[in-house]
Amino acid sequence: MAIFITFEGVEGCGKSTQAELLKGHLEAVGRKVVAVREPGATPVGEKIRSILVGSEGEGMSPLTELFLYEVCRAELVHKVIKPALEAGVDVICDRFTDSTLAYQGWGRGLDVGVIKRLNSIATSGLVPFVTFFLDCPPEVGLGRAFKRMRQGTPEDRFEKEALSFHSSVRKGFMELAAQEPDRVRIIDANRDISLIHGEICDIIKRCVSRKS
Ligand code: TMP
C-alpha cells in the first residue's frame, strides 16, 4: 500500500534535505516514490509560490495568503498526490496542511478552526500517514537560512519575519504534535543529518509494518 509522508518545521530546519534522503532510502528498498513541495509542484502552484514567497506578495492580507496556500494545495492534491497514491506510488511532501495551521494560524493569528475546515476542503479529507516535524530553535534554523542566502539562494518573505513570529510557528507545530501524536512525530533537528535520517527510516519501517 502506498504511503503519504509529510515534512514540517520552521525555516532552515533541514526538512528538504531529509525528504530527499528518505526518497532515496525508499527507492533503494524497492518502493516507487514521488517527492513534491508546498507551495508548488504544479504549474499553477509554482506561479502562486513565486507570489507567496517572493517580494511580489509583500503586504498581502493574511486571509489572501491563506487562500493562496489552499489553492496551491487543492491543485497539488487533485493533480499529483491522489493520482500517485492511487497508482501505488508513495508521496513525500515538503510541507502540507500543518504548515498552514502553524504559519497562518499560530503565526498570523487566523482562526485555527477555519483553517482546519479549509484544509479539509482543499485536500478532500486526505491526511498524511505520517508527518515528521523537524524541530529546532528558530534562531538556529534562521541562521542556516541566512547562510544559504549568502551563498545565493534568494531570501523568502517569511525569513524577514521577526523571531517572535517564528517562535509562534514553532509553538503551533508543537501543539499540533500534541494533538495528534500518532501522526505527527517530533524529530530533534539540531543533530547530525545521518542520525536524523536513521531515526526517520526507523519510524517509517515501524509504521509500515504496523499498517500492513
Ligand atoms: P519552504 O521555504 O519550506 O519552501 O516554504 C515556503 C514558505 O511558505 C515558508 O516560509 C513557509 C510558508 N508556508 C506558509 O506560510 N503556509 C503554508 O501553508 C505553507 C505550505 C508554507
PDB file of C-alpha atoms and ligand atoms in Angstrom:
ATOM      1  CA  MET A   1       0.000   0.000   0.000  1.00  0.00           C
ATOM      2  CA  ALA A   2       1.305   3.453  -0.961  1.00  0.00           C
ATOM      3  CA  ILE A   3       2.068   5.856   1.876  1.00  0.00           C
ATOM      4  CA  PHE A   4       1.808   9.616   2.142  1.00  0.00           C
ATOM      5  CA  ILE A   5       4.553  11.268   4.222  1.00  0.00           C
ATOM      6  CA  THR A   6       4.925  14.952   5.037  1.00  0.00           C
ATOM      7  CA  PHE A   7       7.796  17.018   6.454  1.00  0.00           C
ATOM      8  CA  GLU A   8       7.204  20.135   8.529  1.00  0.00           C
ATOM      9  CA  GLY A   9       9.191  22.642  10.560  1.00  0.00           C
ATOM     10  CA  VAL A  10      10.441  26.207  10.859  1.00  0.00           C
ATOM     11  CA  GLU A  11      12.747  27.837   8.279  1.00  0.00           C
ATOM     12  CA  GLY A  12      16.111  26.124   7.918  1.00  0.00           C
ATOM     13  CA  CYS A  13      15.142  23.040   9.985  1.00  0.00           C
ATOM     14  CA  GLY A  14      16.557  20.686   7.323  1.00  0.00           C
ATOM     15  CA  LYS A  15      13.287  19.121   6.175  1.00  0.00           C
ATOM     16  CA  SER A  16      14.064  19.368   2.431  1.00  0.00           C
ATOM     17  CA  THR A  17      17.362  17.509   2.939  1.00  0.00           C
ATOM     18  CA  GLN A  18      15.612  14.821   4.987  1.00  0.00           C
ATOM     19  CA  ALA A  19      12.787  14.497   2.438  1.00  0.00           C
ATOM     20  CA  GLU A  20      15.374  13.891  -0.292  1.00  0.00           C
ATOM     21  CA  LEU A  21      17.284  11.339   1.816  1.00  0.00           C
ATOM     22  CA  LEU A  22      14.076   9.482   2.641  1.00  0.00           C
ATOM     23  CA  LYS A  23      13.119   9.362  -1.040  1.00  0.00           C
ATOM     24  CA  GLY A  24      16.481   7.757  -1.807  1.00  0.00           C
ATOM     25  CA  HIS A  25      16.035   5.250   1.015  1.00  0.00           C
ATOM     26  CA  LEU A  26      12.523   4.207  -0.011  1.00  0.00           C
ATOM     27  CA  GLU A  27      13.606   3.808  -3.636  1.00  0.00           C
ATOM     28  CA  ALA A  28      16.571   1.725  -2.523  1.00  0.00           C
ATOM     29  CA  VAL A  29      14.210  -0.697  -0.773  1.00  0.00           C
ATOM     30  CA  GLY A  30      12.164  -1.016  -3.960  1.00  0.00           C
ATOM     31  CA  ARG A  31       9.317   1.435  -3.438  1.00  0.00           C
ATOM     32  CA  LYS A  32       8.149   3.932  -6.071  1.00  0.00           C
ATOM     33  CA  VAL A  33       8.245   7.479  -4.754  1.00  0.00           C
ATOM     34  CA  VAL A  34       7.217  10.957  -5.870  1.00  0.00           C
ATOM     35  CA  ALA A  35       8.598  13.941  -3.956  1.00  0.00           C
ATOM     36  CA  VAL A  36       6.823  17.287  -4.088  1.00  0.00           C
ATOM     37  CA  ARG A  37       6.837  20.573  -2.202  1.00  0.00           C
ATOM     38  CA  GLU A  38       4.243  23.035  -0.996  1.00  0.00           C
ATOM     39  CA  PRO A  39       3.516  25.596  -2.193  1.00  0.00           C
ATOM     40  CA  GLY A  40       4.325  24.488  -5.719  1.00  0.00           C
ATOM     41  CA  ALA A  41       4.922  21.283  -7.694  1.00  0.00           C
ATOM     42  CA  THR A  42       2.227  22.037 -10.294  1.00  0.00           C
ATOM     43  CA  PRO A  43       2.310  24.809 -12.961  1.00  0.00           C
ATOM     44  CA  VAL A  44      -0.417  26.737 -11.079  1.00  0.00           C
ATOM     45  CA  GLY A  45       1.247  26.086  -7.712  1.00  0.00           C
ATOM     46  CA  GLU A  46       4.702  27.233  -8.841  1.00  0.00           C
ATOM     47  CA  LYS A  47       3.262  30.520 -10.223  1.00  0.00           C
ATOM     48  CA  ILE A  48       1.453  31.186  -6.959  1.00  0.00           C
ATOM     49  CA  ARG A  49       4.569  30.154  -4.974  1.00  0.00           C
ATOM     50  CA  SER A  50       6.548  32.995  -6.519  1.00  0.00           C
ATOM     51  CA  ILE A  51       3.885  35.461  -5.297  1.00  0.00           C
ATOM     52  CA  LEU A  52       3.689  33.844  -1.860  1.00  0.00           C
ATOM     53  CA  VAL A  53       7.369  33.626  -1.031  1.00  0.00           C
ATOM     54  CA  GLY A  54       8.751  36.447  -3.206  1.00  0.00           C
ATOM     55  CA  SER A  55       8.648  40.214  -2.806  1.00  0.00           C
ATOM     56  CA  GLU A  56       5.502  40.476  -5.012  1.00  0.00           C
ATOM     57  CA  GLY A  57       3.489  39.147  -2.098  1.00  0.00           C
ATOM     58  CA  GLU A  58       4.708  41.759   0.369  1.00  0.00           C
ATOM     59  CA  GLY A  59       1.858  43.372   2.316  1.00  0.00           C
ATOM     60  CA  MET A  60      -0.842  40.911   1.243  1.00  0.00           C
ATOM     61  CA  SER A  61      -3.557  40.319   3.828  1.00  0.00           C
ATOM     62  CA  PRO A  62      -3.266  37.175   5.972  1.00  0.00           C
ATOM     63  CA  LEU A  63      -6.588  35.942   4.570  1.00  0.00           C
ATOM     64  CA  THR A  64      -5.389  36.343   0.964  1.00  0.00           C
ATOM     65  CA  GLU A  65      -2.227  34.446   1.915  1.00  0.00           C
ATOM     66  CA  LEU A  66      -4.289  31.654   3.479  1.00  0.00           C
ATOM     67  CA  PHE A  67      -6.470  31.228   0.392  1.00  0.00           C
ATOM     68  CA  LEU A  68      -3.461  31.200  -1.949  1.00  0.00           C
ATOM     69  CA  TYR A  69      -1.863  28.347   0.044  1.00  0.00           C
ATOM     70  CA  GLU A  70      -5.130  26.432  -0.136  1.00  0.00           C
ATOM     71  CA  VAL A  71      -5.364  26.995  -3.919  1.00  0.00           C
ATOM     72  CA  CYS A  72      -1.883  25.505  -4.372  1.00  0.00           C
ATOM     73  CA  ARG A  73      -2.840  22.588  -2.108  1.00  0.00           C
ATOM     74  CA  ALA A  74      -6.096  21.760  -3.919  1.00  0.00           C
ATOM     75  CA  GLU A  75      -4.247  21.661  -7.245  1.00  0.00           C
ATOM     76  CA  LEU A  76      -1.406  19.527  -5.887  1.00  0.00           C
ATOM     77  CA  VAL A  77      -3.667  17.041  -4.095  1.00  0.00           C
ATOM     78  CA  HIS A  78      -6.016  16.516  -7.012  1.00  0.00           C
ATOM     79  CA  LYS A  79      -3.471  16.605  -9.850  1.00  0.00           C
ATOM     80  CA  VAL A  80      -0.479  14.875  -8.279  1.00  0.00           C
ATOM     81  CA  ILE A  81      -0.823  13.387  -4.788  1.00  0.00           C
ATOM     82  CA  LYS A  82      -4.079  11.452  -5.068  1.00  0.00           C
ATOM     83  CA  PRO A  83      -3.346  10.035  -8.543  1.00  0.00           C
ATOM     84  CA  ALA A  84       0.104   8.896  -7.368  1.00  0.00           C
ATOM     85  CA  LEU A  85      -1.238   7.192  -4.231  1.00  0.00           C
ATOM     86  CA  GLU A  86      -3.968   5.524  -6.286  1.00  0.00           C
ATOM     87  CA  ALA A  87      -1.288   4.212  -8.659  1.00  0.00           C
ATOM     88  CA  GLY A  88       0.611   2.677  -5.719  1.00  0.00           C
ATOM     89  CA  VAL A  89       3.332   5.339  -5.584  1.00  0.00           C
ATOM     90  CA  ASP A  90       4.462   6.755  -2.208  1.00  0.00           C
ATOM     91  CA  VAL A  91       4.326  10.535  -1.908  1.00  0.00           C
ATOM     92  CA  ILE A  92       6.701  12.676   0.156  1.00  0.00           C
ATOM     93  CA  CYS A  93       5.556  16.265   0.542  1.00  0.00           C
ATOM     94  CA  ASP A  94       7.807  19.036   1.843  1.00  0.00           C
ATOM     95  CA  ARG A  95       5.220  20.996   3.925  1.00  0.00           C
ATOM     96  CA  PHE A  96       1.466  20.407   3.900  1.00  0.00           C
ATOM     97  CA  THR A  97      -1.642  21.266   5.966  1.00  0.00           C
ATOM     98  CA  ASP A  98       0.212  21.605   9.291  1.00  0.00           C
ATOM     99  CA  SER A  99       2.301  24.460   7.841  1.00  0.00           C
ATOM    100  CA  THR A 100      -0.873  26.443   7.163  1.00  0.00           C
ATOM    101  CA  LEU A 101      -2.084  25.841  10.716  1.00  0.00           C
ATOM    102  CA  ALA A 102       1.287  26.803  12.203  1.00  0.00           C
ATOM    103  CA  TYR A 103       2.115  29.794   9.956  1.00  0.00           C
ATOM    104  CA  GLN A 104      -1.306  31.303   9.161  1.00  0.00           C
ATOM    105  CA  GLY A 105      -2.914  30.145  12.442  1.00  0.00           C
ATOM    106  CA  TRP A 106      -0.305  30.486  15.194  1.00  0.00           C
ATOM    107  CA  GLY A 107       1.936  32.862  13.185  1.00  0.00           C
ATOM    108  CA  ARG A 108      -0.579  35.233  11.589  1.00  0.00           C
ATOM    109  CA  GLY A 109      -3.328  34.756  14.166  1.00  0.00           C
ATOM    110  CA  LEU A 110      -6.084  33.457  11.850  1.00  0.00           C
ATOM    111  CA  ASP A 111      -8.749  31.156  13.291  1.00  0.00           C
ATOM    112  CA  VAL A 112      -7.369  27.624  13.563  1.00  0.00           C
ATOM    113  CA  GLY A 113     -10.839  26.055  13.242  1.00  0.00           C
ATOM    114  CA  VAL A 114     -11.434  27.876   9.944  1.00  0.00           C
ATOM    115  CA  ILE A 115      -8.018  26.769   8.633  1.00  0.00           C
ATOM    116  CA  LYS A 116      -8.750  23.147   9.573  1.00  0.00           C
ATOM    117  CA  ARG A 117     -12.011  23.359   7.618  1.00  0.00           C
ATOM    118  CA  LEU A 118     -10.291  24.909   4.572  1.00  0.00           C
ATOM    119  CA  ASN A 119      -7.512  22.306   4.756  1.00  0.00           C
ATOM    120  CA  SER A 120     -10.089  19.572   4.711  1.00  0.00           C
ATOM    121  CA  ILE A 121     -11.884  21.093   1.697  1.00  0.00           C
ATOM    122  CA  ALA A 122      -8.633  21.618  -0.260  1.00  0.00           C
ATOM    123  CA  THR A 123      -7.464  18.055   0.383  1.00  0.00           C
ATOM    124  CA  SER A 124     -10.880  16.346   0.161  1.00  0.00           C
ATOM    125  CA  GLY A 125     -10.016  14.939   3.586  1.00  0.00           C
ATOM    126  CA  LEU A 126      -6.613  13.465   2.686  1.00  0.00           C
ATOM    127  CA  VAL A 127      -4.457  13.190   5.831  1.00  0.00           C
ATOM    128  CA  PRO A 128      -0.766  12.172   5.832  1.00  0.00           C
ATOM    129  CA  PHE A 129       0.091   8.677   7.003  1.00  0.00           C
ATOM    130  CA  VAL A 130       2.965  10.129   8.994  1.00  0.00           C
ATOM    131  CA  THR A 131       4.294  13.675   9.461  1.00  0.00           C
ATOM    132  CA  PHE A 132       7.819  14.481  10.584  1.00  0.00           C
ATOM    133  CA  PHE A 133       8.055  17.748  12.476  1.00  0.00           C
ATOM    134  CA  LEU A 134      11.743  18.611  12.377  1.00  0.00           C
ATOM    135  CA  ASP A 135      12.152  20.700  15.463  1.00  0.00           C
ATOM    136  CA  CYS A 136      14.925  23.198  16.063  1.00  0.00           C
ATOM    137  CA  PRO A 137      15.034  26.611  17.737  1.00  0.00           C
ATOM    138  CA  PRO A 138      14.011  29.238  15.141  1.00  0.00           C
ATOM    139  CA  GLU A 139      17.259  31.163  15.676  1.00  0.00           C
ATOM    140  CA  VAL A 140      19.235  28.046  14.632  1.00  0.00           C
ATOM    141  CA  GLY A 141      17.023  27.484  11.560  1.00  0.00           C
ATOM    142  CA  LEU A 142      17.114  31.133  10.526  1.00  0.00           C
ATOM    143  CA  GLY A 143      20.905  31.109  10.914  1.00  0.00           C
ATOM    144  CA  ARG A 144      21.056  28.247   8.382  1.00  0.00           C
ATOM    145  CA  ALA A 145      18.586  30.012   6.059  1.00  0.00           C
ATOM    146  CA  PHE A 146      20.661  33.224   6.126  1.00  0.00           C
ATOM    147  CA  LYS A 147      23.815  31.222   5.393  1.00  0.00           C
ATOM    148  CA  ARG A 148      22.066  29.746   2.302  1.00  0.00           C
ATOM    149  CA  MET A 149      21.117  33.275   1.279  1.00  0.00           C
ATOM    150  CA  ARG A 150      24.715  34.445   1.461  1.00  0.00           C
ATOM    151  CA  GLN A 151      25.519  31.528  -0.862  1.00  0.00           C
ATOM    152  CA  GLY A 152      22.993  32.796  -3.432  1.00  0.00           C
ATOM    153  CA  THR A 153      19.557  31.356  -2.506  1.00  0.00           C
ATOM    154  CA  PRO A 154      17.074  34.253  -2.632  1.00  0.00           C
ATOM    155  CA  GLU A 155      15.507  35.314   0.661  1.00  0.00           C
ATOM    156  CA  ASP A 156      11.860  34.383   1.140  1.00  0.00           C
ATOM    157  CA  ARG A 157       9.212  36.710   2.571  1.00  0.00           C
ATOM    158  CA  PHE A 158       8.827  34.658   5.749  1.00  0.00           C
ATOM    159  CA  GLU A 159      12.528  34.739   6.570  1.00  0.00           C
ATOM    160  CA  LYS A 160      12.130  38.514   7.094  1.00  0.00           C
ATOM    161  CA  GLU A 161       9.555  37.976   9.857  1.00  0.00           C
ATOM    162  CA  ALA A 162      10.547  38.685  13.468  1.00  0.00           C
ATOM    163  CA  LEU A 163      11.895  35.922  15.703  1.00  0.00           C
ATOM    164  CA  SER A 164       8.655  36.120  17.739  1.00  0.00           C
ATOM    165  CA  PHE A 165       6.693  35.111  14.586  1.00  0.00           C
ATOM    166  CA  HIS A 166       8.888  32.042  14.080  1.00  0.00           C
ATOM    167  CA  SER A 167       8.616  31.170  17.781  1.00  0.00           C
ATOM    168  CA  SER A 168       4.801  31.217  17.479  1.00  0.00           C
ATOM    169  CA  VAL A 169       5.023  28.995  14.394  1.00  0.00           C
ATOM    170  CA  ARG A 170       7.180  26.514  16.305  1.00  0.00           C
ATOM    171  CA  LYS A 171       4.695  26.556  19.198  1.00  0.00           C
ATOM    172  CA  GLY A 172       1.943  25.797  16.681  1.00  0.00           C
ATOM    173  CA  PHE A 173       3.788  22.740  15.354  1.00  0.00           C
ATOM    174  CA  MET A 174       4.340  21.576  18.951  1.00  0.00           C
ATOM    175  CA  GLU A 175       0.640  21.861  19.731  1.00  0.00           C
ATOM    176  CA  LEU A 176      -0.316  20.035  16.550  1.00  0.00           C
ATOM    177  CA  ALA A 177       2.076  17.222  17.507  1.00  0.00           C
ATOM    178  CA  ALA A 178       0.496  17.074  20.963  1.00  0.00           C
ATOM    179  CA  GLN A 179      -2.984  16.885  19.402  1.00  0.00           C
ATOM    180  CA  GLU A 180      -2.062  14.026  17.027  1.00  0.00           C
ATOM    181  CA  PRO A 181       0.964  12.212  18.498  1.00  0.00           C
ATOM    182  CA  ASP A 182       0.385   9.105  16.372  1.00  0.00           C
ATOM    183  CA  ARG A 183       0.652  11.012  13.113  1.00  0.00           C
ATOM    184  CA  VAL A 184       2.962  13.938  13.933  1.00  0.00           C
ATOM    185  CA  ARG A 185       6.398  12.762  15.111  1.00  0.00           C
ATOM    186  CA  ILE A 186       8.697  15.323  16.686  1.00  0.00           C
ATOM    187  CA  ILE A 187      12.261  14.873  15.480  1.00  0.00           C
ATOM    188  CA  ASP A 188      15.141  16.742  17.117  1.00  0.00           C
ATOM    189  CA  ALA A 189      16.597  18.501  14.061  1.00  0.00           C
ATOM    190  CA  ASN A 190      19.537  20.000  15.914  1.00  0.00           C
ATOM    191  CA  ARG A 191      21.656  16.881  15.317  1.00  0.00           C
ATOM    192  CA  ASP A 192      23.776  15.216  12.671  1.00  0.00           C
ATOM    193  CA  ILE A 193      21.942  14.726   9.323  1.00  0.00           C
ATOM    194  CA  SER A 194      22.595  10.961   9.227  1.00  0.00           C
ATOM    195  CA  LEU A 195      21.295  10.437  12.796  1.00  0.00           C
ATOM    196  CA  ILE A 196      18.073  12.231  11.916  1.00  0.00           C
ATOM    197  CA  HIS A 197      17.743  10.207   8.710  1.00  0.00           C
ATOM    198  CA  GLY A 198      18.234   6.949  10.627  1.00  0.00           C
ATOM    199  CA  GLU A 199      15.506   7.840  13.119  1.00  0.00           C
ATOM    200  CA  ILE A 200      13.087   8.765  10.320  1.00  0.00           C
ATOM    201  CA  CYS A 201      13.748   5.463   8.479  1.00  0.00           C
ATOM    202  CA  ASP A 202      13.108   3.505  11.713  1.00  0.00           C
ATOM    203  CA  ILE A 203       9.795   5.249  12.282  1.00  0.00           C
ATOM    204  CA  ILE A 204       8.695   4.600   8.685  1.00  0.00           C
ATOM    205  CA  LYS A 205       9.638   0.947   8.984  1.00  0.00           C
ATOM    206  CA  ARG A 206       7.589   0.550  12.174  1.00  0.00           C
ATOM    207  CA  CYS A 207       4.595   2.443  10.745  1.00  0.00           C
ATOM    208  CA  VAL A 208       4.603   0.413   7.524  1.00  0.00           C
ATOM    209  CA  SER A 209       4.817  -2.937   9.323  1.00  0.00           C
ATOM    210  CA  ARG A 210       2.006  -1.879  11.692  1.00  0.00           C
ATOM    211  CA  LYS A 211      -0.225  -0.921   8.769  1.00  0.00           C
ATOM    212  CA  SER A 212       0.415  -3.957   6.534  1.00  0.00           C
TER     213      SER A 212
HETATM  214  P1  TMP B   1       9.727  26.494   2.101  1.00  0.00           P
HETATM  215  O1  TMP B   1      10.681  27.599   2.404  1.00  0.00           O
HETATM  216  O2  TMP B   1       9.755  25.409   3.089  1.00  0.00           O
HETATM  217  O3  TMP B   1       9.774  26.025   0.696  1.00  0.00           O
HETATM  218  O4  TMP B   1       8.226  27.119   2.295  1.00  0.00           O
HETATM  219  C1  TMP B   1       7.844  28.312   1.738  1.00  0.00           C
HETATM  220  C2  TMP B   1       7.337  29.287   2.771  1.00  0.00           C
HETATM  221  O5  TMP B   1       5.905  29.224   2.827  1.00  0.00           O
HETATM  222  C3  TMP B   1       7.828  29.031   4.190  1.00  0.00           C
HETATM  223  O6  TMP B   1       8.315  30.256   4.695  1.00  0.00           O
HETATM  224  C4  TMP B   1       6.596  28.628   4.958  1.00  0.00           C
HETATM  225  C5  TMP B   1       5.457  29.219   4.173  1.00  0.00           C
HETATM  226  N1  TMP B   1       4.206  28.462   4.231  1.00  0.00           N
HETATM  227  C6  TMP B   1       3.098  29.023   4.887  1.00  0.00           C
HETATM  228  O7  TMP B   1       3.197  30.096   5.453  1.00  0.00           O
HETATM  229  N2  TMP B   1       1.928  28.326   4.865  1.00  0.00           N
HETATM  230  C7  TMP B   1       1.765  27.132   4.213  1.00  0.00           C
HETATM  231  O8  TMP B   1       0.667  26.559   4.211  1.00  0.00           O
HETATM  232  C8  TMP B   1       2.926  26.563   3.541  1.00  0.00           C
HETATM  233  C9  TMP B   1       2.781  25.272   2.810  1.00  0.00           C
HETATM  234  C10 TMP B   1       4.111  27.268   3.578  1.00  0.00           C
END
